[in-house]
Amino acid sequence: KKAAAPKLADPIAATIDPASQEMIARAQKMGIDTVFDRAVQMKPCNIGIQGICCKNCAMGPCRLPLPKGGIEGEDTRKGLCGATANTIAARNFIRMIAGGASAHSDHGRCVAEVFMSAARKETEAYKIKDTNKLLQIAPWLEVATTVEEDGEVKDRDIDEIALEVAEKALNEWGKYEGELLFAKRAPAPLYEKWKKNGVIPRNIDREIVEIMHRTHMGVDQDYKNLMKQGTRAAIADGWGGSMLATDLQDVLFGTPYPLQSEANLGVMKEDHVNIVVHGHEPVLSEMIVAVSQKPEIIEYAKSKGAKGIQLSGICCTANEILQRHGIPSATTFLSQELAIITGACDAMVVDIQCIMQNLANVAKCFHTKLITTHPIAKMEQDNVIHIEFDEHYALEDAEKIVKMGIDNFANRGSEVMIPRHKCTQVAGFGVESIQYHLGGTFRGNYYTLNDNIINGRIRGIAGVVGCNNARNRHNEAHIEVVKELIKNDVIVLTTGCNGIACAMEGLLTPEAAAVHCGPGLAEVCEVVGIPPVLHLGSCVDNSRILLAATEVVKAGGLGKDICDLPAAGSAPEWMSEKAISIGHYFVASGMYTVFGVTLPTSGAPVFHNYISDELEKIYGGKWDIEPDPIKHAQMMIAHIDKKRKELGIDK
Ligand code: SF4
Ligand code: MSK
């Protein structure tokens, strides 16, 4: 008897993106499975989804029964050791924070190590590019920028400052006394709240390690105490590892400023060598950009029959090189396999995080060279090529990779099919450019962000970020949440795959304001010439949202702390542990934060209530969950309106 054919995804139901729909249908026709099909074939575990499966020892996994219709009376559910639903959910939740914080922070550490090489002048490839940014961050790391000589105050030598910044930055991961230096960048009342509650990180690594210890069988069994450690580690991520990654990348590669580019699979070109970079760390991709623009390399590509080299990106490596060089974004996380399905991807170069192992299986069906580059992120499949990147030979490594892509151009089959869909985008925003474009300051004239929030043209600020999730229709929640917000005059700061999704939908253009925004936000965007959705970069660049909120607070007129602002955070299609860490440092920084899909807390209602209502009493921010995108956005708007009322600006 023949086995039934596996059920396949309906491309239209799987994604709102027409380019992805075409490529899913094509993959199915070719008999190649993608994540969209696998999501139809494999359903998630209903107990795991609710956060109440514990596998922290070999007496389990202990799968607690679901609280059908809520818990009546005493909650007597427990694992073999007696761990309650709250303990199990809290342990799982903070282990996710540890996973996310370690990913961002290890990325930051790698950048700090490259920064050290540059400061020591051990490498030709990396230089201190943005000295203004260096001078801006040095005092926060307790590095002097001036020196007194013969009674005169003089500027200190830039190389000396860079070296000391590198030392101080690297020290943040493992120093044995003191506290995270960047914690003081937060508004003073927030810093004081953290201090009072004992959650200022001691060093980045320690907070992550301590989560692993506390959640080991038989250690911390108080969900409040577990969350205290989760909070400390999340702050170590947002205001530590991620913020250091962003700042040091800006110093090495330049602070982004607005620029124009494009997004979606249509950016790939049939007659060019297509190299797609994917992952998160920009240290190698910066070099790939540099090499692929060299005249002799372009000539080499032409000698192999191509018209040139088309570089594009997926996930946050895409965001990094988009922000600084205008390299177009090919697609988001969920549709990564589809870039290979085009048949035009000559090389896909991956570094760390959000890389699906199935890329290797898809690449096997085409001529695509799949190249891993990071010692901590290899793949087992035998068609994957590993070229380990070494910052001391960065340009040589990048040249080897780009040439491999060029040499592979001739190996394409006849199966090239690039969807035509792509949109223009204006990206490259940051705290500096928000200030520059909106009146040159945050408060004090007709154009500024604060003045426009106070006068009500802009109702509030939303940070909408995060991944895709195969349990949702791809990009749908991202776009509906963002459209609902801007329709209601809420300006959106975006990062990660939300940024790419918005770009694919054409929301990152000044012209989008007239089409999609309420009258107030449309007027501001038109006057200053910005899109209603400002792309602030990659996952680690969520730290830019923290700093933007801090600048808004400092500029005055909107309260004294981040929790006073008419602002809210959102991750409509989250999937990664990093999103939980980001969500929690938003909450611990005072931000009302709504997640889509689901939260692994619903099986432990007391714990869920703790991270929403109880944490709000401590930090001013709270977790919330709403899968329906319109309701999700409306909850954010209701919070913004509540804050406007409290500020007395609700006219
Ligand atoms: Fe079960 Fe306790 Fe072991 Fe978890 S730690 S698996 S709840 S016995
Ligand atoms: S890439 S963590 S899927 S945003 Fe930063 Fe996208 Fe989420 Fe990865």
Short mmCIF file of N, CA, C and O in Angstrom, two decimals, residues 408-504:
data_model
loop_
_atom_site.label_atom_id
_atom_site.label_comp_id
_atom_site.label_asym_id
_atom_site.label_seq_id
_atom_site.Cartn_x
_atom_site.Cartn_y
_atom_site.Cartn_z
N ASN A 408 30.93 29.98 -9.11
CA ASN A 408 29.77 29.09 -9.14
C ASN A 408 28.69 29.59 -10.12
O ASN A 408 27.75 28.86 -10.42
N PHE A 409 28.82 30.82 -10.59
CA PHE A 409 27.81 31.42 -11.49
C PHE A 409 27.58 30.53 -12.71
O PHE A 409 26.45 30.30 -13.15
N ALA A 410 28.69 30.01 -13.24
CA ALA A 410 28.61 29.20 -14.46
C ALA A 410 27.90 27.86 -14.23
O ALA A 410 27.49 27.20 -15.19
N ASN A 411 27.76 27.47 -12.96
CA ASN A 411 27.16 26.15 -12.67
C ASN A 411 25.65 26.19 -12.56
O ASN A 411 25.04 25.18 -12.22
N ARG A 412 25.04 27.36 -12.76
CA ARG A 412 23.58 27.44 -12.65
C ARG A 412 22.91 26.54 -13.67
O ARG A 412 23.38 26.43 -14.80
N GLY A 413 21.80 25.97 -13.26
CA GLY A 413 21.00 25.19 -14.21
C GLY A 413 20.06 26.13 -14.94
O GLY A 413 20.19 27.35 -14.86
N SER A 414 19.12 25.53 -15.63
CA SER A 414 18.18 26.36 -16.40
C SER A 414 17.02 26.81 -15.51
O SER A 414 16.08 27.42 -15.96
N GLU A 415 17.12 26.48 -14.21
CA GLU A 415 15.94 26.62 -13.37
C GLU A 415 15.83 27.97 -12.67
O GLU A 415 15.16 28.09 -11.68
N VAL A 416 16.48 29.01 -13.18
CA VAL A 416 16.40 30.31 -12.51
C VAL A 416 14.99 30.91 -12.64
O VAL A 416 14.42 30.96 -13.72
N MET A 417 14.46 31.31 -11.50
CA MET A 417 13.13 31.95 -11.51
C MET A 417 13.08 32.92 -10.32
O MET A 417 12.83 32.54 -9.19
N ILE A 418 13.38 34.18 -10.61
CA ILE A 418 13.40 35.18 -9.54
C ILE A 418 12.05 35.91 -9.56
O ILE A 418 11.67 36.47 -10.59
N PRO A 419 11.33 35.92 -8.43
CA PRO A 419 10.07 36.67 -8.42
C PRO A 419 10.34 38.16 -8.70
O PRO A 419 11.40 38.67 -8.33
N ARG A 420 9.39 38.81 -9.34
CA ARG A 420 9.65 40.19 -9.72
C ARG A 420 9.39 41.18 -8.58
O ARG A 420 9.66 42.36 -8.72
N HIS A 421 8.83 40.71 -7.51
CA HIS A 421 8.39 41.64 -6.47
C HIS A 421 9.54 42.22 -5.66
O HIS A 421 10.39 41.50 -5.16
N LYS A 422 9.53 43.54 -5.55
CA LYS A 422 10.44 44.23 -4.63
C LYS A 422 9.89 45.63 -4.38
O LYS A 422 9.08 46.13 -5.16
N CYS A 423 10.30 46.23 -3.27
CA CYS A 423 9.83 47.57 -2.91
C CYS A 423 11.02 48.46 -2.57
O CYS A 423 12.04 47.97 -2.08
N THR A 424 10.83 49.75 -2.77
CA THR A 424 11.85 50.71 -2.34
C THR A 424 11.76 50.86 -0.82
O THR A 424 10.68 50.76 -0.25
N GLN A 425 12.89 51.06 -0.19
CA GLN A 425 12.87 51.35 1.25
C GLN A 425 13.89 52.45 1.58
O GLN A 425 14.92 52.57 0.93
N VAL A 426 13.54 53.23 2.61
CA VAL A 426 14.50 54.18 3.17
C VAL A 426 14.79 53.69 4.58
O VAL A 426 13.88 53.62 5.42
N ALA A 427 16.04 53.29 4.80
CA ALA A 427 16.42 52.73 6.10
C ALA A 427 17.58 53.55 6.66
O ALA A 427 17.84 54.66 6.21
N GLY A 428 18.27 52.98 7.65
CA GLY A 428 19.48 53.63 8.17
C GLY A 428 19.23 54.65 9.27
O GLY A 428 20.02 55.57 9.45
N PHE A 429 18.12 54.48 10.01
CA PHE A 429 17.86 55.44 11.10
C PHE A 429 18.55 55.00 12.38
O PHE A 429 18.94 53.85 12.55
N GLY A 430 18.69 55.97 13.27
CA GLY A 430 19.27 55.72 14.59
C GLY A 430 18.90 56.91 15.45
O GLY A 430 18.22 57.83 14.99
N VAL A 431 19.37 56.92 16.69
CA VAL A 431 19.03 58.03 17.59
C VAL A 431 19.48 59.35 16.97
O VAL A 431 18.75 60.35 16.94
N GLU A 432 20.71 59.34 16.42
CA GLU A 432 21.28 60.57 15.87
C GLU A 432 20.44 61.10 14.71
O GLU A 432 20.19 62.31 14.61
N SER A 433 20.00 60.19 13.81
CA SER A 433 19.28 60.69 12.63
C SER A 433 17.82 61.03 12.96
O SER A 433 17.23 61.89 12.30
N ILE A 434 17.25 60.39 13.98
CA ILE A 434 15.90 60.80 14.40
C ILE A 434 15.99 62.25 14.88
O ILE A 434 15.20 63.12 14.49
N GLN A 435 17.00 62.51 15.68
CA GLN A 435 17.20 63.87 16.19
C GLN A 435 17.45 64.85 15.02
O GLN A 435 16.82 65.89 14.93
N TYR A 436 18.33 64.45 14.12
CA TYR A 436 18.71 65.33 13.00
C TYR A 436 17.51 65.66 12.12
O TYR A 436 17.28 66.82 11.79
N HIS A 437 16.74 64.63 11.77
CA HIS A 437 15.63 64.87 10.83
C HIS A 437 14.43 65.53 11.48
O HIS A 437 13.64 66.18 10.81
N LEU A 438 14.30 65.33 12.79
CA LEU A 438 13.14 65.94 13.45
C LEU A 438 13.61 67.15 14.27
O LEU A 438 13.60 67.14 15.50
N GLY A 439 14.03 68.18 13.58
CA GLY A 439 14.30 69.47 14.22
C GLY A 439 15.67 69.64 14.84
O GLY A 439 15.93 70.67 15.47
N GLY A 440 16.56 68.66 14.71
CA GLY A 440 17.94 68.83 15.19
C GLY A 440 18.08 68.65 16.70
O GLY A 440 19.18 68.74 17.25
N THR A 441 16.98 68.41 17.37
CA THR A 441 17.00 68.22 18.81
C THR A 441 15.74 67.43 19.14
O THR A 441 14.94 67.15 18.26
N PHE A 442 15.56 67.02 20.40
CA PHE A 442 14.32 66.28 20.70
C PHE A 442 13.19 67.20 21.15
O PHE A 442 12.04 66.82 21.13
N ARG A 443 13.53 68.42 21.57
CA ARG A 443 12.47 69.33 22.02
C ARG A 443 12.86 70.78 21.80
O ARG A 443 14.03 71.13 21.95
N GLY A 444 11.89 71.61 21.44
CA GLY A 444 12.18 73.04 21.39
C GLY A 444 11.81 73.70 20.07
O GLY A 444 11.95 74.92 19.95
N ASN A 445 11.36 72.95 19.08
CA ASN A 445 10.88 73.61 17.86
C ASN A 445 9.76 72.78 17.22
O ASN A 445 9.45 71.67 17.67
N TYR A 446 9.18 73.33 16.20
CA TYR A 446 8.00 72.79 15.53
C TYR A 446 8.18 71.35 15.04
O TYR A 446 7.24 70.59 14.91
N TYR A 447 9.43 70.97 14.75
CA TYR A 447 9.68 69.68 14.08
C TYR A 447 10.03 68.54 15.03
O TYR A 447 10.10 67.40 14.62
N THR A 448 10.27 68.83 16.29
CA THR A 448 10.87 67.79 17.13
C THR A 448 9.86 66.69 17.51
O THR A 448 8.65 66.91 17.49
N LEU A 449 10.43 65.56 17.88
CA LEU A 449 9.61 64.41 18.26
C LEU A 449 8.79 64.75 19.51
O LEU A 449 7.56 64.57 19.53
N ASN A 450 9.46 65.27 20.54
CA ASN A 450 8.72 65.56 21.78
C ASN A 450 7.62 66.58 21.54
O ASN A 450 6.49 66.40 22.01
N ASP A 451 7.92 67.67 20.83
CA ASP A 451 6.89 68.70 20.62
C ASP A 451 5.70 68.13 19.85
O ASP A 451 4.56 68.45 20.15
N ASN A 452 5.99 67.26 18.88
CA ASN A 452 4.88 66.69 18.10
C ASN A 452 4.08 65.65 18.89
O ASN A 452 2.90 65.45 18.60
N ILE A 453 4.72 65.02 19.86
CA ILE A 453 3.95 64.13 20.74
C ILE A 453 3.09 64.99 21.68
O ILE A 453 1.91 64.72 21.88
N ILE A 454 3.70 66.04 22.21
CA ILE A 454 2.95 66.89 23.16
C ILE A 454 1.76 67.56 22.46
O ILE A 454 0.66 67.59 23.00
N ASN A 455 1.98 68.04 21.21
CA ASN A 455 0.85 68.72 20.55
C ASN A 455 -0.14 67.73 19.91
O ASN A 455 -1.17 68.13 19.39
N GLY A 456 0.19 66.43 19.98
CA GLY A 456 -0.77 65.41 19.58
C GLY A 456 -0.72 65.02 18.10
O GLY A 456 -1.46 64.14 17.67
N ARG A 457 0.13 65.67 17.30
CA ARG A 457 0.23 65.22 15.90
C ARG A 457 0.71 63.76 15.89
O ARG A 457 0.22 62.94 15.13
N ILE A 458 1.70 63.49 16.72
CA ILE A 458 2.12 62.10 16.92
C ILE A 458 1.51 61.64 18.26
O ILE A 458 1.72 62.28 19.29
N ARG A 459 0.72 60.56 18.19
CA ARG A 459 0.01 60.10 19.39
C ARG A 459 0.97 59.41 20.37
O ARG A 459 0.83 59.50 21.59
N GLY A 460 1.94 58.72 19.82
CA GLY A 460 2.89 58.02 20.67
C GLY A 460 3.94 57.30 19.83
O GLY A 460 3.96 57.43 18.60
N ILE A 461 4.79 56.55 20.53
CA ILE A 461 5.89 55.82 19.86
C ILE A 461 5.69 54.33 20.10
O ILE A 461 5.42 53.92 21.23
N ALA A 462 5.88 53.53 19.04
CA ALA A 462 5.85 52.08 19.21
C ALA A 462 7.17 51.50 18.71
O ALA A 462 7.67 51.91 17.66
N GLY A 463 7.71 50.56 19.48
CA GLY A 463 8.86 49.79 19.00
C GLY A 463 8.31 48.44 18.55
O GLY A 463 7.87 47.65 19.39
N VAL A 464 8.26 48.19 17.25
CA VAL A 464 7.72 46.91 16.76
C VAL A 464 8.88 46.13 16.15
O VAL A 464 9.54 46.61 15.22
N VAL A 465 9.12 44.96 16.69
CA VAL A 465 10.36 44.25 16.36
C VAL A 465 10.10 42.76 16.19
O VAL A 465 8.99 42.29 16.32
N GLY A 466 11.16 42.03 15.93
CA GLY A 466 11.13 40.58 16.05
C GLY A 466 10.93 39.80 14.77
O GLY A 466 10.84 40.34 13.68
N CYS A 467 10.79 38.52 15.02
CA CYS A 467 10.95 37.47 14.01
C CYS A 467 9.69 37.24 13.18
O CYS A 467 8.73 37.99 13.26
N ASN A 468 9.72 36.13 12.43
CA ASN A 468 8.52 35.49 11.90
C ASN A 468 8.34 34.20 12.66
O ASN A 468 9.30 33.65 13.21
N ASN A 469 7.13 33.68 12.60
CA ASN A 469 6.85 32.40 13.26
C ASN A 469 5.98 31.58 12.32
O ASN A 469 4.94 32.05 11.86
N ALA A 470 6.40 30.34 12.05
CA ALA A 470 5.68 29.51 11.08
C ALA A 470 4.28 29.15 11.54
O ALA A 470 3.49 28.59 10.78
N ARG A 471 3.95 29.47 12.81
CA ARG A 471 2.59 29.22 13.30
C ARG A 471 1.65 30.35 12.93
O ARG A 471 0.48 30.33 13.28
N ASN A 472 2.18 31.36 12.28
CA ASN A 472 1.39 32.51 11.80
C ASN A 472 1.47 32.58 10.28
O ASN A 472 2.41 32.07 9.70
N ARG A 473 0.55 33.31 9.68
CA ARG A 473 0.73 33.61 8.26
C ARG A 473 1.90 34.60 8.16
O ARG A 473 1.86 35.68 8.78
N HIS A 474 2.90 34.20 7.39
CA HIS A 474 4.14 34.97 7.28
C HIS A 474 3.88 36.46 7.00
O HIS A 474 3.18 36.79 6.05
N ASN A 475 4.44 37.31 7.84
CA ASN A 475 4.40 38.79 7.70
C ASN A 475 3.04 39.43 7.96
O ASN A 475 2.96 40.66 8.03
N GLU A 476 1.99 38.64 8.07
CA GLU A 476 0.66 39.26 8.18
C GLU A 476 0.51 40.09 9.46
O GLU A 476 0.08 41.25 9.42
N ALA A 477 0.89 39.49 10.60
CA ALA A 477 0.73 40.21 11.87
C ALA A 477 1.66 41.42 11.90
O ALA A 477 1.28 42.50 12.38
N HIS A 478 2.89 41.27 11.39
CA HIS A 478 3.82 42.41 11.34
C HIS A 478 3.14 43.60 10.66
O HIS A 478 3.15 44.72 11.17
N ILE A 479 2.60 43.33 9.49
CA ILE A 479 2.09 44.43 8.67
C ILE A 479 0.80 45.00 9.25
O ILE A 479 0.61 46.22 9.30
N GLU A 480 -0.08 44.12 9.72
CA GLU A 480 -1.35 44.63 10.25
C GLU A 480 -1.14 45.44 11.53
O GLU A 480 -1.78 46.47 11.72
N VAL A 481 -0.24 44.99 12.40
CA VAL A 481 0.02 45.75 13.63
C VAL A 481 0.58 47.13 13.25
O VAL A 481 0.10 48.16 13.74
N VAL A 482 1.57 47.13 12.38
CA VAL A 482 2.22 48.41 12.04
C VAL A 482 1.24 49.34 11.32
O VAL A 482 1.16 50.54 11.64
N LYS A 483 0.45 48.81 10.39
CA LYS A 483 -0.50 49.68 9.67
C LYS A 483 -1.53 50.27 10.64
O LYS A 483 -1.90 51.44 10.52
N GLU A 484 -2.00 49.46 11.59
CA GLU A 484 -3.00 49.95 12.55
C GLU A 484 -2.38 51.07 13.42
O GLU A 484 -3.05 52.04 13.74
N LEU A 485 -1.12 50.89 13.78
CA LEU A 485 -0.47 51.90 14.62
C LEU A 485 -0.31 53.22 13.87
O LEU A 485 -0.68 54.28 14.37
N ILE A 486 0.22 53.15 12.65
CA ILE A 486 0.47 54.42 11.94
C ILE A 486 -0.83 55.08 11.51
O ILE A 486 -0.93 56.30 11.45
N LYS A 487 -1.85 54.24 11.25
CA LYS A 487 -3.18 54.80 10.93
C LYS A 487 -3.70 55.63 12.11
O LYS A 487 -4.45 56.59 11.94
N ASN A 488 -3.26 55.26 13.29
CA ASN A 488 -3.68 55.97 14.50
C ASN A 488 -2.60 56.94 15.01
O ASN A 488 -2.54 57.23 16.21
N ASP A 489 -1.76 57.39 14.09
CA ASP A 489 -0.76 58.44 14.39
C ASP A 489 0.34 58.03 15.35
O ASP A 489 0.94 58.88 16.00
N VAL A 490 0.57 56.73 15.46
CA VAL A 490 1.67 56.26 16.31
C VAL A 490 2.88 56.03 15.40
O VAL A 490 2.80 55.25 14.44
N ILE A 491 3.97 56.71 15.68
CA ILE A 491 5.18 56.51 14.86
C ILE A 491 5.84 55.19 15.29
O ILE A 491 5.83 54.85 16.48
N VAL A 492 6.36 54.45 14.31
CA VAL A 492 6.90 53.12 14.61
C VAL A 492 8.42 53.10 14.43
O VAL A 492 8.93 53.53 13.40
N LEU A 493 9.10 52.60 15.45
CA LEU A 493 10.53 52.31 15.34
C LEU A 493 10.63 50.80 15.16
O LEU A 493 10.09 50.05 15.97
N THR A 494 11.30 50.36 14.11
CA THR A 494 11.34 48.93 13.82
C THR A 494 12.78 48.42 13.79
O THR A 494 13.71 49.17 13.50
N THR A 495 12.92 47.12 14.11
CA THR A 495 14.22 46.45 13.92
C THR A 495 13.95 45.02 13.45
O THR A 495 12.80 44.57 13.41
N GLY A 496 15.01 44.29 13.20
CA GLY A 496 14.94 42.85 12.93
C GLY A 496 14.07 42.53 11.72
O GLY A 496 14.00 43.28 10.75
N CYS A 497 13.38 41.39 11.82
CA CYS A 497 12.59 40.95 10.67
C CYS A 497 11.33 41.78 10.50
O CYS A 497 10.77 41.82 9.41
N ASN A 498 10.86 42.46 11.56
CA ASN A 498 9.74 43.38 11.35
C ASN A 498 10.17 44.47 10.38
O ASN A 498 9.39 44.86 9.50
N GLY A 499 11.40 44.95 10.52
CA GLY A 499 11.90 45.99 9.61
C GLY A 499 11.89 45.50 8.17
O GLY A 499 11.48 46.23 7.24
N ILE A 500 12.33 44.26 7.97
CA ILE A 500 12.38 43.72 6.59
C ILE A 500 10.96 43.53 6.06
O ILE A 500 10.67 43.87 4.90
N ALA A 501 10.06 43.02 6.92
CA ALA A 501 8.67 42.82 6.49
C ALA A 501 8.05 44.16 6.07
O ALA A 501 7.38 44.25 5.03
N CYS A 502 8.29 45.20 6.88
CA CYS A 502 7.74 46.53 6.54
C CYS A 502 8.35 47.04 5.23
O CYS A 502 7.64 47.66 4.41
N ALA A 503 9.63 46.76 5.02
CA ALA A 503 10.27 47.19 3.77
C ALA A 503 9.64 46.47 2.58
O ALA A 503 9.38 47.08 1.53
N MET A 504 9.37 45.17 2.74
CA MET A 504 8.77 44.38 1.65
C MET A 504 7.37 44.88 1.32
O MET A 504 6.86 44.67 0.22
#
